[in-house]
Amino acid sequence: MAQAGPVSRALVSMTGVMPRWFVRWISRRYVAGAHLQDAVRVMKRLQSEGACATVDVLGEEIQSLEEATFFLEEYRRVMAAIVEHELDANLSIKPTAFGLLLDPTRGLDNIRRLVSEAADHGMFVRLDMEDHRVTDDTIRVVTTLHAEGLSNVGTVLQGRLHRTMDDIAALADVLGPLADHRICKGIYLEPASIAHTARADITEATIACVRHALDQGAYVGIATHDDRIINAAVEHLSTIGMSTVDDQRPDRPAVRNGKGPGYEFQMLLGVRGDLRRRLRADGHRTRVYVPYGEKWYEYSIRRLKENPTVATQVVKAFLMPWTNRP
Ligand code: FDA
């Protein structure tokens, strides 16, 4: 894969010998904490900075369907906390943690239960996109639930995948103005047969996807810390006449399940807070992805292994803190 240089690979190969306290120390910046109250504390701080949040309960692919119950229960607690503390926040879930890979039908049932309960609170549920084994099934969950009248759900589309431009067009046909995508580069290093693998190509493809989704009238969560993509998005928003706070399009849907109109910028907790605050000061809606949970160790190591370039960014953030203020 063109992206991971020797330094990144060397850092990742060291993860096996890194002491747990060291990984904890590094991940403190990127993970709210082990418990729900840690996530609530972080969300309150973010809210005071004008950012809303999306909460991720750490944990991914499960080995037995019984494990999905833990996530369903924990996300119920998250919903209750969001309501109780009057937070401007929604949910991000990993479909495989709800059983989508083990059994697509049971996985769909589990996700349906959560999305339906979230709808009762007027809350949106984002299906994080995992690797290409579940792309089709994840998109199918969204279209199925919308067809059943649950429109408070959307997924993530990864700019690096060759298929994404077509997915955006297909989802526009099926979901119309209720289409709601998070667009990002995609963290999984996918094979060249289905994805761009060179850094510059991934960036350009992601910009094209953001433009395409906005043009198709979807609500777009522009999820990146890359200045190039952000600048291109801001330019395109201005070209299509979407102002910073209010979407000026006359035909935009009135109800957005508690979200703002048109688009928002999304970033990961602990990454480029200065850039997020600047976007907010310019009038853009911003949202931070807030992971929490006892699986912080597994999450941190897995992220590094999935994409070794993350290791370089983490080291850079510590050695040159001015490049990444939380
Ligand atoms: P890039 O990686 O080039 O980062 C740009 C700059 O940001 C870097 O140069 C560095 O300064 C800084 N930076 C980025 N990451 C950093 C870090 N960890 N520490 C310190 N500095 C860092 N992917 C996926 O496959 N499925 C999904 O569901 C999601 N969901 C998601 C939600 C949100 C809110 C975000 C922001 C991202 C995702 N992603 C994701 C991850 C995404 O696909 C991508 O891997 C990362 O955002 C990194 O790509 P950037 O566009 O930020 O560019």
Short mmCIF file of C-alpha atoms and ligand atoms in Angstrom, two decimals:
data_model
loop_
_atom_site.label_atom_id
_atom_site.label_comp_id
_atom_site.label_asym_id
_atom_site.label_seq_id
_atom_site.Cartn_x
_atom_site.Cartn_y
_atom_site.Cartn_z
CA MET A 1 0.00 0.00 0.00
CA ALA A 2 1.49 3.26 -1.07
CA GLN A 3 0.45 5.12 2.05
CA ALA A 4 2.42 3.48 4.84
CA GLY A 5 6.08 4.43 4.87
CA PRO A 6 8.84 2.58 6.73
CA VAL A 7 8.55 4.81 9.81
CA SER A 8 4.81 4.12 10.10
CA ARG A 9 5.33 0.40 9.68
CA ALA A 10 8.12 0.36 12.27
CA LEU A 11 5.92 2.19 14.78
CA VAL A 12 3.07 -0.22 14.24
CA SER A 13 5.33 -3.24 14.61
CA MET A 14 6.19 -1.88 18.07
CA THR A 15 2.58 -1.92 19.30
CA GLY A 16 3.01 -5.47 20.59
CA VAL A 17 5.68 -4.36 23.05
CA MET A 18 4.21 -0.99 24.05
CA PRO A 19 3.23 -1.02 27.73
CA ARG A 20 -0.48 -0.64 28.38
CA TRP A 21 0.02 2.56 30.40
CA PHE A 22 1.81 4.10 27.43
CA VAL A 23 -1.04 3.29 25.03
CA ARG A 24 -3.47 4.64 27.63
CA TRP A 25 -1.46 7.84 27.92
CA ILE A 26 -1.51 8.35 24.14
CA SER A 27 -5.15 7.40 23.69
CA ARG A 28 -6.35 9.78 26.45
CA ARG A 29 -6.44 12.45 23.84
CA TYR A 30 -8.49 10.44 21.33
CA VAL A 31 -10.84 8.53 23.65
CA ALA A 32 -13.17 10.29 26.12
CA GLY A 33 -12.59 7.63 28.80
CA ALA A 34 -13.80 4.22 29.88
CA HIS A 35 -17.27 5.25 31.04
CA LEU A 36 -20.36 7.04 29.79
CA GLN A 37 -19.90 9.87 32.27
CA ASP A 38 -16.50 10.55 30.64
CA ALA A 39 -18.21 10.96 27.28
CA VAL A 40 -20.85 13.25 28.82
CA ARG A 41 -18.14 15.42 30.37
CA VAL A 42 -16.34 15.72 27.01
CA MET A 43 -19.58 16.47 25.14
CA LYS A 44 -20.42 19.27 27.59
CA ARG A 45 -17.02 20.80 27.00
CA LEU A 46 -17.46 20.52 23.23
CA GLN A 47 -20.92 22.02 23.46
CA SER A 48 -19.46 25.01 25.29
CA GLU A 49 -17.17 25.44 22.27
CA GLY A 50 -20.17 25.34 19.92
CA ALA A 51 -19.60 21.81 18.62
CA CYS A 52 -22.10 18.98 18.68
CA ALA A 53 -21.09 15.35 19.06
CA THR A 54 -21.62 11.84 17.86
CA VAL A 55 -20.99 9.09 20.40
CA ASP A 56 -19.27 5.81 19.65
CA VAL A 57 -19.30 2.98 22.17
CA LEU A 58 -15.95 1.28 21.59
CA GLY A 59 -15.96 -2.26 20.32
CA GLU A 60 -16.28 -3.74 16.88
CA GLU A 61 -16.83 -7.10 15.22
CA ILE A 62 -18.47 -9.48 17.70
CA GLN A 63 -17.94 -13.24 17.84
CA SER A 64 -21.44 -14.24 18.94
CA LEU A 65 -24.82 -12.55 18.47
CA GLU A 66 -25.33 -12.44 22.24
CA GLU A 67 -22.59 -9.83 22.43
CA ALA A 68 -24.79 -7.44 20.45
CA THR A 69 -27.02 -7.09 23.52
CA PHE A 70 -24.24 -5.24 25.32
CA PHE A 71 -24.14 -2.58 22.59
CA LEU A 72 -27.90 -2.22 22.41
CA GLU A 73 -28.07 -1.70 26.17
CA GLU A 74 -25.12 0.67 26.27
CA TYR A 75 -26.49 2.82 23.44
CA ARG A 76 -29.80 3.02 25.30
CA ARG A 77 -27.88 4.47 28.23
CA VAL A 78 -26.16 6.90 25.86
CA MET A 79 -29.52 8.06 24.49
CA ALA A 80 -30.86 8.57 28.00
CA ALA A 81 -27.76 10.59 28.95
CA ILE A 82 -28.01 12.77 25.83
CA VAL A 83 -31.63 13.53 26.65
CA GLU A 84 -30.99 14.08 30.37
CA HIS A 85 -28.08 16.47 29.80
CA GLU A 86 -29.74 18.17 26.82
CA LEU A 87 -26.76 17.53 24.59
CA ASP A 88 -26.73 18.24 20.87
CA ALA A 89 -25.53 14.77 19.99
CA ASN A 90 -26.36 11.65 18.03
CA LEU A 91 -25.07 8.07 17.83
CA SER A 92 -22.41 6.38 15.72
CA ILE A 93 -22.52 2.61 15.68
CA LYS A 94 -20.42 -0.15 14.16
CA PRO A 95 -22.85 -2.44 12.28
CA THR A 96 -20.66 -5.50 12.90
CA ALA A 97 -20.98 -4.88 16.66
CA PHE A 98 -24.72 -5.41 16.13
CA GLY A 99 -24.11 -8.69 14.32
CA LEU A 100 -24.29 -7.59 10.67
CA LEU A 101 -21.37 -9.76 9.59
CA LEU A 102 -22.40 -12.82 11.60
CA ASP A 103 -26.01 -12.77 10.44
CA PRO A 104 -27.26 -9.90 8.23
CA THR A 105 -30.92 -10.48 9.16
CA ARG A 106 -30.34 -10.54 12.92
CA GLY A 107 -27.91 -7.64 12.57
CA LEU A 108 -30.58 -5.64 10.77
CA ASP A 109 -33.10 -6.50 13.50
CA ASN A 110 -30.74 -5.26 16.21
CA ILE A 111 -30.00 -2.03 14.36
CA ARG A 112 -33.71 -1.51 13.65
CA ARG A 113 -34.47 -1.66 17.37
CA LEU A 114 -31.90 1.00 18.15
CA VAL A 115 -32.88 3.28 15.27
CA SER A 116 -36.54 2.98 16.17
CA GLU A 117 -35.90 3.90 19.81
CA ALA A 118 -33.66 6.76 18.69
CA ALA A 119 -36.50 8.02 16.46
CA ASP A 120 -38.67 8.29 19.57
CA HIS A 121 -36.10 10.76 20.92
CA GLY A 122 -35.76 12.56 17.56
CA MET A 123 -32.17 11.30 17.45
CA PHE A 124 -30.08 10.36 14.43
CA VAL A 125 -28.05 7.14 14.12
CA ARG A 126 -24.97 6.98 11.92
CA LEU A 127 -23.76 3.59 10.74
CA ASP A 128 -19.98 3.81 10.64
CA MET A 129 -18.59 2.15 7.54
CA GLU A 130 -16.23 -0.74 8.14
CA ASP A 131 -14.21 -2.66 5.58
CA HIS A 132 -15.49 -3.75 2.16
CA ARG A 133 -16.93 -7.04 3.47
CA VAL A 134 -19.90 -5.11 4.84
CA THR A 135 -20.29 -2.15 2.47
CA ASP A 136 -23.32 -3.60 0.64
CA ASP A 137 -25.02 -4.86 3.78
CA THR A 138 -24.51 -1.57 5.61
CA ILE A 139 -26.02 0.44 2.75
CA ARG A 140 -28.88 -2.06 2.59
CA VAL A 141 -29.67 -1.49 6.27
CA VAL A 142 -30.11 2.22 5.53
CA THR A 143 -32.36 1.75 2.51
CA THR A 144 -34.43 -0.93 4.26
CA LEU A 145 -35.03 1.20 7.36
CA HIS A 146 -35.91 4.26 5.29
CA ALA A 147 -38.39 2.14 3.34
CA GLU A 148 -39.95 1.20 6.68
CA GLY A 149 -40.32 4.89 7.57
CA LEU A 150 -37.22 5.25 9.76
CA SER A 151 -35.40 8.17 8.16
CA ASN A 152 -33.21 9.01 11.18
CA VAL A 153 -30.41 6.80 9.89
CA GLY A 154 -27.58 7.21 7.43
CA THR A 155 -24.20 5.74 6.76
CA VAL A 156 -20.64 6.63 5.88
CA LEU A 157 -19.27 6.56 2.36
CA GLN A 158 -15.54 6.22 1.85
CA GLY A 159 -13.89 8.38 -0.80
CA ARG A 160 -11.15 5.83 -1.38
CA LEU A 161 -13.56 3.21 -2.76
CA HIS A 162 -14.11 3.30 -6.54
CA ARG A 163 -17.80 2.51 -6.06
CA THR A 164 -18.66 5.53 -3.90
CA MET A 165 -19.67 7.99 -6.63
CA ASP A 166 -22.18 5.40 -7.89
CA ASP A 167 -23.40 4.73 -4.35
CA ILE A 168 -24.09 8.44 -3.85
CA ALA A 169 -26.15 8.57 -7.05
CA ALA A 170 -28.03 5.38 -6.21
CA LEU A 171 -28.83 6.57 -2.70
CA ALA A 172 -30.02 9.91 -4.05
CA ASP A 173 -32.51 8.01 -6.24
CA VAL A 174 -33.81 5.89 -3.38
CA LEU A 175 -33.71 8.31 -0.44
CA GLY A 176 -34.12 11.66 -2.19
CA PRO A 177 -33.56 14.63 0.14
CA LEU A 178 -33.54 12.35 3.20
CA ALA A 179 -30.17 10.96 2.13
CA ASP A 180 -27.67 11.72 4.87
CA HIS A 181 -24.06 10.67 4.42
CA ARG A 182 -20.83 11.10 6.28
CA ILE A 183 -18.11 11.29 3.66
CA CYS A 184 -14.53 10.51 4.67
CA LYS A 185 -11.41 9.08 3.06
CA GLY A 186 -11.91 5.66 4.64
CA ILE A 187 -9.50 4.26 7.19
CA TYR A 188 -9.27 0.66 5.97
CA LEU A 189 -6.47 -0.13 3.56
CA GLU A 190 -8.48 -1.74 0.79
CA PRO A 191 -7.05 -3.60 -2.24
CA ALA A 192 -6.18 -1.66 -5.39
CA SER A 193 -8.83 -3.58 -7.33
CA ILE A 194 -11.59 -1.71 -5.46
CA ALA A 195 -9.94 1.38 -4.04
CA HIS A 196 -7.51 4.20 -4.61
CA THR A 197 -4.32 3.52 -2.71
CA ALA A 198 -2.20 6.62 -3.36
CA ARG A 199 -2.66 9.44 -0.87
CA ALA A 200 -3.25 12.17 -3.49
CA ASP A 201 -5.79 10.02 -5.37
CA ILE A 202 -7.73 9.31 -2.18
CA THR A 203 -7.88 13.01 -1.38
CA GLU A 204 -9.08 13.96 -4.87
CA ALA A 205 -11.65 11.17 -4.89
CA THR A 206 -12.97 12.26 -1.51
CA ILE A 207 -13.34 15.85 -2.69
CA ALA A 208 -15.27 14.60 -5.73
CA CYS A 209 -17.57 12.57 -3.46
CA VAL A 210 -18.28 15.52 -1.17
CA ARG A 211 -19.16 17.70 -4.16
CA HIS A 212 -21.29 14.97 -5.73
CA ALA A 213 -23.24 14.30 -2.51
CA LEU A 214 -23.91 18.01 -1.98
CA ASP A 215 -25.00 18.40 -5.61
CA GLN A 216 -27.35 15.43 -5.21
CA GLY A 217 -29.04 17.22 -2.30
CA ALA A 218 -27.91 14.91 0.50
CA TYR A 219 -27.16 16.16 3.98
CA VAL A 220 -23.38 15.77 4.11
CA GLY A 221 -21.14 15.27 7.12
CA ILE A 222 -17.75 16.28 5.74
CA ALA A 223 -15.49 14.16 7.96
CA THR A 224 -11.87 15.15 7.58
CA HIS A 225 -8.97 17.09 9.08
CA ASP A 226 -7.38 17.60 5.69
CA ASP A 227 -7.13 21.28 4.76
CA ARG A 228 -7.34 20.43 1.09
CA ILE A 229 -10.70 18.71 1.40
CA ILE A 230 -12.07 21.32 3.80
CA ASN A 231 -11.06 24.21 1.55
CA ALA A 232 -12.51 22.49 -1.51
CA ALA A 233 -15.75 21.83 0.36
CA VAL A 234 -16.07 25.43 1.57
CA GLU A 235 -15.48 26.64 -1.97
CA HIS A 236 -18.09 24.27 -3.38
CA LEU A 237 -20.65 25.22 -0.71
CA SER A 238 -20.24 28.81 -1.72
CA THR A 239 -20.54 27.92 -5.42
CA ILE A 240 -23.83 26.12 -4.92
CA GLY A 241 -25.16 28.91 -2.71
CA MET A 242 -25.30 27.04 0.55
CA SER A 243 -24.60 29.57 3.25
CA THR A 244 -22.74 28.75 6.45
CA VAL A 245 -25.64 28.44 8.84
CA ASP A 246 -28.80 28.10 6.80
CA ASP A 247 -29.28 26.03 3.71
CA GLN A 248 -30.85 28.47 1.26
CA ARG A 249 -32.27 25.85 -1.06
CA PRO A 250 -36.05 26.34 -1.27
CA ASP A 251 -36.84 22.62 -1.46
CA ARG A 252 -34.84 21.42 1.54
CA PRO A 253 -36.76 19.14 3.91
CA ALA A 254 -38.17 20.96 6.92
CA VAL A 255 -37.41 18.21 9.41
CA ARG A 256 -33.86 16.95 9.82
CA ASN A 257 -34.14 14.91 13.01
CA GLY A 258 -32.55 17.57 15.14
CA LYS A 259 -29.68 18.33 12.80
CA GLY A 260 -28.81 21.51 11.00
CA PRO A 261 -29.59 21.96 7.33
CA GLY A 262 -27.35 20.97 4.48
CA TYR A 263 -23.98 19.95 5.81
CA GLU A 264 -21.62 19.91 8.73
CA PHE A 265 -17.91 19.38 9.31
CA GLN A 266 -16.98 16.38 11.44
CA MET A 267 -13.72 15.62 13.21
CA LEU A 268 -12.31 13.04 15.57
CA LEU A 269 -11.88 13.81 19.25
CA GLY A 270 -8.37 15.10 19.92
CA VAL A 271 -7.58 15.97 16.33
CA ARG A 272 -7.16 19.52 15.03
CA GLY A 273 -9.38 21.29 17.53
CA ASP A 274 -8.01 24.63 16.39
CA LEU A 275 -9.23 24.00 12.85
CA ARG A 276 -12.66 22.91 14.16
CA ARG A 277 -12.98 26.08 16.26
CA ARG A 278 -12.02 28.20 13.28
CA LEU A 279 -14.69 26.55 11.11
CA ARG A 280 -17.21 27.16 13.88
CA ALA A 281 -16.16 30.80 14.16
CA ASP A 282 -16.75 31.09 10.41
CA GLY A 283 -20.33 29.92 11.00
CA HIS A 284 -20.09 26.26 9.97
CA ARG A 285 -21.78 23.55 11.97
CA THR A 286 -19.19 21.20 13.51
CA ARG A 287 -19.47 17.78 15.13
CA VAL A 288 -16.91 15.74 17.04
CA TYR A 289 -16.74 11.96 17.09
CA VAL A 290 -16.50 10.96 20.74
CA PRO A 291 -15.46 7.34 21.39
CA TYR A 292 -15.61 5.94 24.90
CA GLY A 293 -15.59 2.52 26.51
CA GLU A 294 -13.57 -0.09 28.26
CA LYS A 295 -12.20 -1.36 24.94
CA TRP A 296 -9.99 1.73 24.57
CA TYR A 297 -6.84 -0.41 24.37
CA GLU A 298 -8.13 -2.66 21.59
CA TYR A 299 -9.53 0.40 19.77
CA SER A 300 -6.20 2.24 19.85
CA ILE A 301 -4.13 -0.71 18.70
CA ARG A 302 -6.60 -1.67 16.02
CA ARG A 303 -6.69 1.86 14.57
CA LEU A 304 -2.90 1.81 14.28
CA LYS A 305 -2.88 -1.57 12.60
CA GLU A 306 -5.71 -0.73 10.21
CA ASN A 307 -3.85 2.26 8.92
CA PRO A 308 -0.21 2.65 9.94
CA THR A 309 -0.07 6.29 8.79
CA VAL A 310 -2.13 7.11 11.90
CA ALA A 311 0.95 6.19 13.96
CA THR A 312 3.00 8.86 12.22
CA GLN A 313 0.28 11.45 12.83
CA VAL A 314 0.08 10.56 16.50
CA VAL A 315 3.84 10.89 16.92
CA LYS A 316 3.82 14.16 15.00
CA ALA A 317 1.04 15.48 17.23
CA PHE A 318 3.17 14.78 20.32
CA LEU A 319 6.48 16.02 18.98
CA MET A 320 4.98 19.06 17.22
CA PRO A 321 1.91 19.89 19.31
CA TRP A 322 1.19 23.06 17.33
CA THR A 323 0.21 20.86 14.37
CA ASN A 324 -2.67 19.29 16.31
CA ARG A 325 -4.35 21.08 19.20
CA PRO A 326 -7.11 19.02 20.86
P1 FDA B 1 -5.24 12.89 6.96
O1 FDA B 1 -5.18 11.57 7.54
O2 FDA B 1 -4.43 13.24 5.79
O3 FDA B 1 -5.14 13.96 8.08
C1 FDA B 1 -5.00 15.36 7.82
C2 FDA B 1 -4.22 15.96 8.97
O4 FDA B 1 -4.98 15.84 10.18
C3 FDA B 1 -2.91 15.25 9.27
O5 FDA B 1 -1.87 15.75 8.50
C4 FDA B 1 -2.72 15.53 10.73
O6 FDA B 1 -2.21 16.83 10.92
C5 FDA B 1 -4.13 15.51 11.27
N1 FDA B 1 -4.49 14.20 11.82
C6 FDA B 1 -5.31 13.28 11.24
N2 FDA B 1 -5.46 12.22 12.05
C7 FDA B 1 -4.71 12.47 13.15
C8 FDA B 1 -4.44 11.77 14.37
N3 FDA B 1 -4.99 10.57 14.62
N4 FDA B 1 -3.63 12.36 15.30
C9 FDA B 1 -3.10 13.55 15.08
N5 FDA B 1 -3.31 14.28 13.96
C10 FDA B 1 -4.09 13.74 13.01
N6 FDA B 1 -13.28 5.96 8.35
C11 FDA B 1 -13.96 4.85 7.97
O7 FDA B 1 -13.44 4.04 7.22
N7 FDA B 1 -15.23 4.65 8.42
C12 FDA B 1 -15.87 5.53 9.23
O8 FDA B 1 -17.03 5.30 9.60
C13 FDA B 1 -15.17 6.69 9.63
N8 FDA B 1 -15.75 7.62 10.44
C14 FDA B 1 -15.11 8.81 10.69
C15 FDA B 1 -15.75 9.82 11.41
C16 FDA B 1 -15.15 11.06 11.56
C17 FDA B 1 -15.88 12.14 12.29
C18 FDA B 1 -13.85 11.29 11.00
C19 FDA B 1 -13.20 12.64 11.12
C20 FDA B 1 -13.20 10.29 10.35
C21 FDA B 1 -13.80 9.04 10.19
N9 FDA B 1 -13.15 8.01 9.53
C22 FDA B 1 -13.85 6.88 9.18
C23 FDA B 1 -11.69 8.08 9.30
C24 FDA B 1 -11.35 8.68 7.95
O9 FDA B 1 -11.71 7.79 6.94
C25 FDA B 1 -9.86 8.99 7.84
O10 FDA B 1 -9.14 7.81 7.99
C26 FDA B 1 -9.35 9.98 8.87
O11 FDA B 1 -10.25 11.02 9.06
C27 FDA B 1 -8.02 10.58 8.43
O12 FDA B 1 -8.19 11.24 7.20
P2 FDA B 1 -8.19 12.84 7.02
O13 FDA B 1 -9.18 13.17 5.95
O14 FDA B 1 -8.41 13.51 8.31
O15 FDA B 1 -6.78 13.17 6.40
#
